[in-house]
């Protein structure tokens, strides 16, 4: 890549449009010269920004924001941009990039609330635009150039002091730089991954150990087992070991297998006894059930016999109730006929009466209807007459009311025109005065702007420091969180330790009780045997026929049962398991606390280091005494809690100091923006003031003309008025309207009365006709109903008075209730007779059983079964626990063996690759980077030997010495061809160091290009450093650079050293004045 042309406008110190043609010089080596701060380095910044959207210099991260790049030497109406035309493989590309920037709102001198965003365009060799997003375009440019921004900075720019630092940097510092340039992070990731895997295996091993110890601790050892002591000793040794002994676990497994087999045999014996006891219980239960059933049958027979006798006693009463029910039902069958007859009589009488009344009223209703019809016609004539009078008056009133309304509006307009005329005169006077004040204000704004011109850069520095302070505060909070976690685990540990002591004491007490109780129990067993011994007959245990000292019971000693001994044994075993588990938990928590404390100390130390870096050159901490206290933070004490408290206090103080200056700095920035905005609007405000005066004069003339027109119109309207006022006209209109409304309401009332009389007459005529037609039919229906009623009385054999008395006394539901009661009686009697017969058959030929005898027999069988089940359950539960432990241990041991083998292999690899082996501290990544450094030094020494007249060359530390003590794999030495010896690089003089740094930079540029496929970077800028060389060394350096520029490479030296102006013919001269930077070529 070779730059051909660079254009800038409103960028950095370049306010006006500036163009640099790199094809103009007649040599490829040229000097960029000018005063300090003139804008020399900004040229390279512009090239880097055009290609990558970032600058070569600026904030701590090497990147300036778009707003920082916007020039202060030109107004905000000029859009900042950089345009670079470059050549790559014979093809020309043009990239134009506009940074984020402030601008005015469209058509207004007012800043936009949010800045305009960054934009980029790329023109391809065929003239087409590469239309894509910023990210995609940046990626395409990087693809064309073939270098990342970091690589381009190393290859294309030798910056002030950077390569001097690289020359003397430690191996660890060089490693960070080389990682970015040569992408060696893969080898660091390999080491990091090994560390993660190693730690993971160590964690797995610890988890397996804890699980194995927990399983072993849960082993249940029966008191009767003959190898009890041996297996309990194995349990104690395994659970108390820091590291598990495989041989000890294997021995324990062997013991456990034998014990499980013994428990299995004991369980089979206990199961046999349990099954026999269960059969005996089932037989006893079946016998009791049969006896209980037979006894219930005897009781039921007596009960059912008594119940049947009670039922038979009610039979006579039931027969009387049945007869009474039939009488009530017959009476209620007559009731519908009686009701029907009564209804027909009532209807006939009502119809006759209504007919007589209506025939009497009919003549009077006809006379009323005729009178109302005549009155309604007269009322309608009066309404029509009044409507005509009202219409004539309404037209006259509306005309006058409109005239009065217009006169009112004319008065309002007249007063308004007079007021606006007076206001126009006042506005002109104010505009003249405002113009005078505006000039004074502009002068004041310029003075104020000069005082705070650096406010924006100070505010940017303040923002960076504030964010850094917040980051450090968060880091300290993370450390405090770790300490809080440690304290929480410590509290848990204390509780578990206290619980362990309590359980341990209980275990000791209960174990001692168990030993004494078991001894008494065993002695009792021996005592029972001793009482059965007969002198001269063999002992069943030892076979001896002599019994000189048989066991004698102690008087008054209580003999425990076997169940009590076993119960106490289970309690002791449970306590032993609990204390073993608590011991393992306490150890795990202690390990966790140790690890967290190490992390806590590391985090606090990192915070201290960050704070020391933060305070260096921090203008916002001036005058803070806590800055000095930070240097000796570890001197007084290594108590990290005390140190954290001090750090927290210092950080809070810093935060307050920085935050205290926020308002002042922010106010200055706002004030500066306001002043700049106000000054940019000054001319516009002057012009607006003059326009305001002219506008007021014009308005005054217009209002005076309006006054004349309004007066003429008012006079014309007043001459044609017929009423004294608008209210008088409206009152006359309301009076006429009221008279008309009264006439209309009177007419409506008459019409309503006429309609009601007509409707009433028609209704009466209709009713009379209907009743005349219905009267013969109703008479015939009444006669028929009388006959039906007489027939039903005869059928049911009731006199009229008799059935009515029955109905008055009883309801129909009374008859239903009586009928239901009779029916239930006969059903209950049949059911009782059938049940008694069934009971009789079941007890016939049998005796009444004695249930108590069967209960006692069942109780004995149940007690025997419960004892057998308890013993069997105790044996099987212990055996199942032990079998599960045995099944778990074998795969756990195999898994632990596999994981241990993997952990040891990973540990060895990590130690070698991470440089953690004594005498070999060089890590894998450094070893790989030595190859790149070796190639860099090969290219660098060709230049260094030429510059130093063959006196020096650069060498790496020998591979044998590179890992001793610490990692020195990338450390550099200088070899003297005169003395034949190597020495430290820091022993070089200032000029020699610059030549070495320049040679190293040139060699690194060669190596980066060599390692990046198809890269041909034909440009290099060297920024300062030549002032430290003597004349001869400078001539040698320039000669080497001229040789490099002899081909197609374009080399620009950025410097203000006077001697270079005499040695380099082609010069790009940079000057700066109050309008910003400008450039011009000076060609020899």
PDB file of C-alpha atoms in Angstrom, residues 497-600:
ATOM      1  CA  UNK A 497     -16.881 -27.403  64.748  1.00  0.00           C
ATOM      2  CA  UNK A 498     -19.133 -26.737  67.755  1.00  0.00           C
ATOM      3  CA  UNK A 499     -21.567 -29.387  66.471  1.00  0.00           C
ATOM      4  CA  UNK A 500     -18.606 -31.780  65.979  1.00  0.00           C
ATOM      5  CA  UNK A 501     -17.465 -31.232  69.595  1.00  0.00           C
ATOM      6  CA  UNK A 502     -21.002 -31.819  70.855  1.00  0.00           C
ATOM      7  CA  UNK A 503     -21.448 -34.995  68.773  1.00  0.00           C
ATOM      8  CA  UNK A 504     -17.962 -36.220  69.732  1.00  0.00           C
ATOM      9  CA  UNK A 505     -18.675 -35.748  73.453  1.00  0.00           C
ATOM     10  CA  UNK A 506     -22.029 -37.516  73.069  1.00  0.00           C
ATOM     11  CA  UNK A 507     -20.289 -40.313  71.174  1.00  0.00           C
ATOM     12  CA  UNK A 508     -17.721 -40.782  73.959  1.00  0.00           C
ATOM     13  CA  UNK A 509     -20.419 -40.824  76.667  1.00  0.00           C
ATOM     14  CA  UNK A 510     -22.728 -43.185  74.773  1.00  0.00           C
ATOM     15  CA  UNK A 511     -19.844 -45.478  73.740  1.00  0.00           C
ATOM     16  CA  UNK A 512     -18.742 -45.790  77.376  1.00  0.00           C
ATOM     17  CA  UNK A 513     -22.340 -46.581  78.377  1.00  0.00           C
ATOM     18  CA  UNK A 514     -22.534 -49.181  75.608  1.00  0.00           C
ATOM     19  CA  UNK A 515     -19.268 -50.898  76.638  1.00  0.00           C
ATOM     20  CA  UNK A 516     -20.420 -51.154  80.287  1.00  0.00           C
ATOM     21  CA  UNK A 517     -23.938 -52.296  79.352  1.00  0.00           C
ATOM     22  CA  UNK A 518     -22.602 -54.889  76.867  1.00  0.00           C
ATOM     23  CA  UNK A 519     -20.161 -56.199  79.463  1.00  0.00           C
ATOM     24  CA  UNK A 520     -23.000 -56.650  81.971  1.00  0.00           C
ATOM     25  CA  UNK A 521     -25.104 -58.385  79.282  1.00  0.00           C
ATOM     26  CA  UNK A 522     -22.282 -60.808  78.339  1.00  0.00           C
ATOM     27  CA  UNK A 523     -21.513 -61.483  81.999  1.00  0.00           C
ATOM     28  CA  UNK A 524     -25.194 -62.316  82.504  1.00  0.00           C
ATOM     29  CA  UNK A 525     -24.970 -64.811  79.633  1.00  0.00           C
ATOM     30  CA  UNK A 526     -21.918 -66.374  81.290  1.00  0.00           C
ATOM     31  CA  UNK A 527     -23.704 -66.366  84.642  1.00  0.00           C
ATOM     32  CA  UNK A 528     -26.628 -68.315  83.282  1.00  0.00           C
ATOM     33  CA  UNK A 529     -24.234 -70.935  81.906  1.00  0.00           C
ATOM     34  CA  UNK A 530     -22.344 -71.077  85.220  1.00  0.00           C
ATOM     35  CA  UNK A 531     -25.507 -71.954  87.152  1.00  0.00           C
ATOM     36  CA  UNK A 532     -26.127 -74.934  84.898  1.00  0.00           C
ATOM     37  CA  UNK A 533     -22.606 -76.441  85.454  1.00  0.00           C
ATOM     38  CA  UNK A 534     -22.415 -79.752  87.410  1.00  0.00           C
ATOM     39  CA  UNK A 535     -19.155 -80.840  88.994  1.00  0.00           C
ATOM     40  CA  UNK A 536     -17.690 -83.808  87.125  1.00  0.00           C
ATOM     41  CA  UNK A 537     -19.627 -83.156  83.927  1.00  0.00           C
ATOM     42  CA  UNK A 538     -17.967 -81.341  80.958  1.00  0.00           C
ATOM     43  CA  UNK A 539     -18.581 -77.607  80.347  1.00  0.00           C
ATOM     44  CA  UNK A 540     -20.468 -77.035  76.998  1.00  0.00           C
ATOM     45  CA  UNK A 541     -18.036 -74.230  76.149  1.00  0.00           C
ATOM     46  CA  UNK A 542     -14.522 -75.470  77.139  1.00  0.00           C
ATOM     47  CA  UNK A 543     -15.162 -79.164  77.846  1.00  0.00           C
ATOM     48  CA  UNK A 544     -13.535 -79.094  81.332  1.00  0.00           C
ATOM     49  CA  UNK A 545     -15.060 -81.341  84.029  1.00  0.00           C
ATOM     50  CA  UNK A 546     -13.625 -79.120  86.799  1.00  0.00           C
ATOM     51  CA  UNK A 547     -15.332 -75.808  87.535  1.00  0.00           C
ATOM     52  CA  UNK A 548     -13.222 -74.112  90.244  1.00  0.00           C
ATOM     53  CA  UNK A 549     -14.400 -70.451  89.679  1.00  0.00           C
ATOM     54  CA  UNK A 550     -17.861 -70.231  88.054  1.00  0.00           C
ATOM     55  CA  UNK A 551     -19.292 -66.708  87.480  1.00  0.00           C
ATOM     56  CA  UNK A 552     -21.270 -65.312  90.392  1.00  0.00           C
ATOM     57  CA  UNK A 553     -23.978 -62.617  89.899  1.00  0.00           C
ATOM     58  CA  UNK A 554     -23.449 -59.327  91.720  1.00  0.00           C
ATOM     59  CA  UNK A 555     -26.213 -58.704  94.159  1.00  0.00           C
ATOM     60  CA  UNK A 556     -28.619 -55.921  93.092  1.00  0.00           C
ATOM     61  CA  UNK A 557     -27.116 -55.500  89.581  1.00  0.00           C
ATOM     62  CA  UNK A 558     -29.747 -54.806  86.870  1.00  0.00           C
ATOM     63  CA  UNK A 559     -29.444 -57.179  83.895  1.00  0.00           C
ATOM     64  CA  UNK A 560     -30.082 -55.408  80.491  1.00  0.00           C
ATOM     65  CA  UNK A 561     -32.051 -57.035  77.666  1.00  0.00           C
ATOM     66  CA  UNK A 562     -30.448 -57.832  74.310  1.00  0.00           C
ATOM     67  CA  UNK A 563     -32.812 -55.303  72.626  1.00  0.00           C
ATOM     68  CA  UNK A 564     -31.607 -52.505  74.908  1.00  0.00           C
ATOM     69  CA  UNK A 565     -27.956 -53.366  74.153  1.00  0.00           C
ATOM     70  CA  UNK A 566     -28.644 -53.376  70.391  1.00  0.00           C
ATOM     71  CA  UNK A 567     -30.579 -50.064  70.613  1.00  0.00           C
ATOM     72  CA  UNK A 568     -27.625 -48.395  72.383  1.00  0.00           C
ATOM     73  CA  UNK A 569     -25.223 -49.907  69.827  1.00  0.00           C
ATOM     74  CA  UNK A 570     -27.231 -48.349  66.941  1.00  0.00           C
ATOM     75  CA  UNK A 571     -27.188 -44.970  68.686  1.00  0.00           C
ATOM     76  CA  UNK A 572     -23.368 -45.164  69.101  1.00  0.00           C
ATOM     77  CA  UNK A 573     -22.901 -46.089  65.406  1.00  0.00           C
ATOM     78  CA  UNK A 574     -25.155 -43.208  64.284  1.00  0.00           C
ATOM     79  CA  UNK A 575     -23.165 -40.702  66.394  1.00  0.00           C
ATOM     80  CA  UNK A 576     -19.904 -42.081  64.945  1.00  0.00           C
ATOM     81  CA  UNK A 577     -21.186 -41.562  61.377  1.00  0.00           C
ATOM     82  CA  UNK A 578     -22.289 -37.999  62.211  1.00  0.00           C
ATOM     83  CA  UNK A 579     -18.919 -36.997  63.709  1.00  0.00           C
ATOM     84  CA  UNK A 580     -17.037 -38.509  60.739  1.00  0.00           C
ATOM     85  CA  UNK A 581     -19.167 -36.558  58.237  1.00  0.00           C
ATOM     86  CA  UNK A 582     -18.782 -33.317  60.226  1.00  0.00           C
ATOM     87  CA  UNK A 583     -15.000 -33.817  60.312  1.00  0.00           C
ATOM     88  CA  UNK A 584     -14.880 -34.153  56.507  1.00  0.00           C
ATOM     89  CA  UNK A 585     -17.129 -31.086  56.029  1.00  0.00           C
ATOM     90  CA  UNK A 586     -14.935 -28.949  58.318  1.00  0.00           C
ATOM     91  CA  UNK A 587     -11.803 -29.895  56.385  1.00  0.00           C
ATOM     92  CA  UNK A 588     -13.437 -29.003  53.036  1.00  0.00           C
ATOM     93  CA  UNK A 589     -14.491 -25.592  54.395  1.00  0.00           C
ATOM     94  CA  UNK A 590     -10.949 -24.894  55.690  1.00  0.00           C
ATOM     95  CA  UNK A 591      -9.517 -25.651  52.223  1.00  0.00           C
ATOM     96  CA  UNK A 592     -12.114 -23.350  50.636  1.00  0.00           C
ATOM     97  CA  UNK A 593     -11.268 -20.530  53.092  1.00  0.00           C
ATOM     98  CA  UNK A 594      -7.525 -20.812  52.306  1.00  0.00           C
ATOM     99  CA  UNK A 595      -8.197 -20.563  48.573  1.00  0.00           C
ATOM    100  CA  UNK A 596     -10.551 -17.578  49.002  1.00  0.00           C
ATOM    101  CA  UNK A 597      -8.035 -15.760  51.252  1.00  0.00           C
ATOM    102  CA  UNK A 598      -5.368 -16.087  48.551  1.00  0.00           C
ATOM    103  CA  UNK A 599      -7.806 -14.648  45.995  1.00  0.00           C
ATOM    104  CA  UNK A 600      -8.720 -11.865  48.440  1.00  0.00           C
TER     105      UNK A 600
END
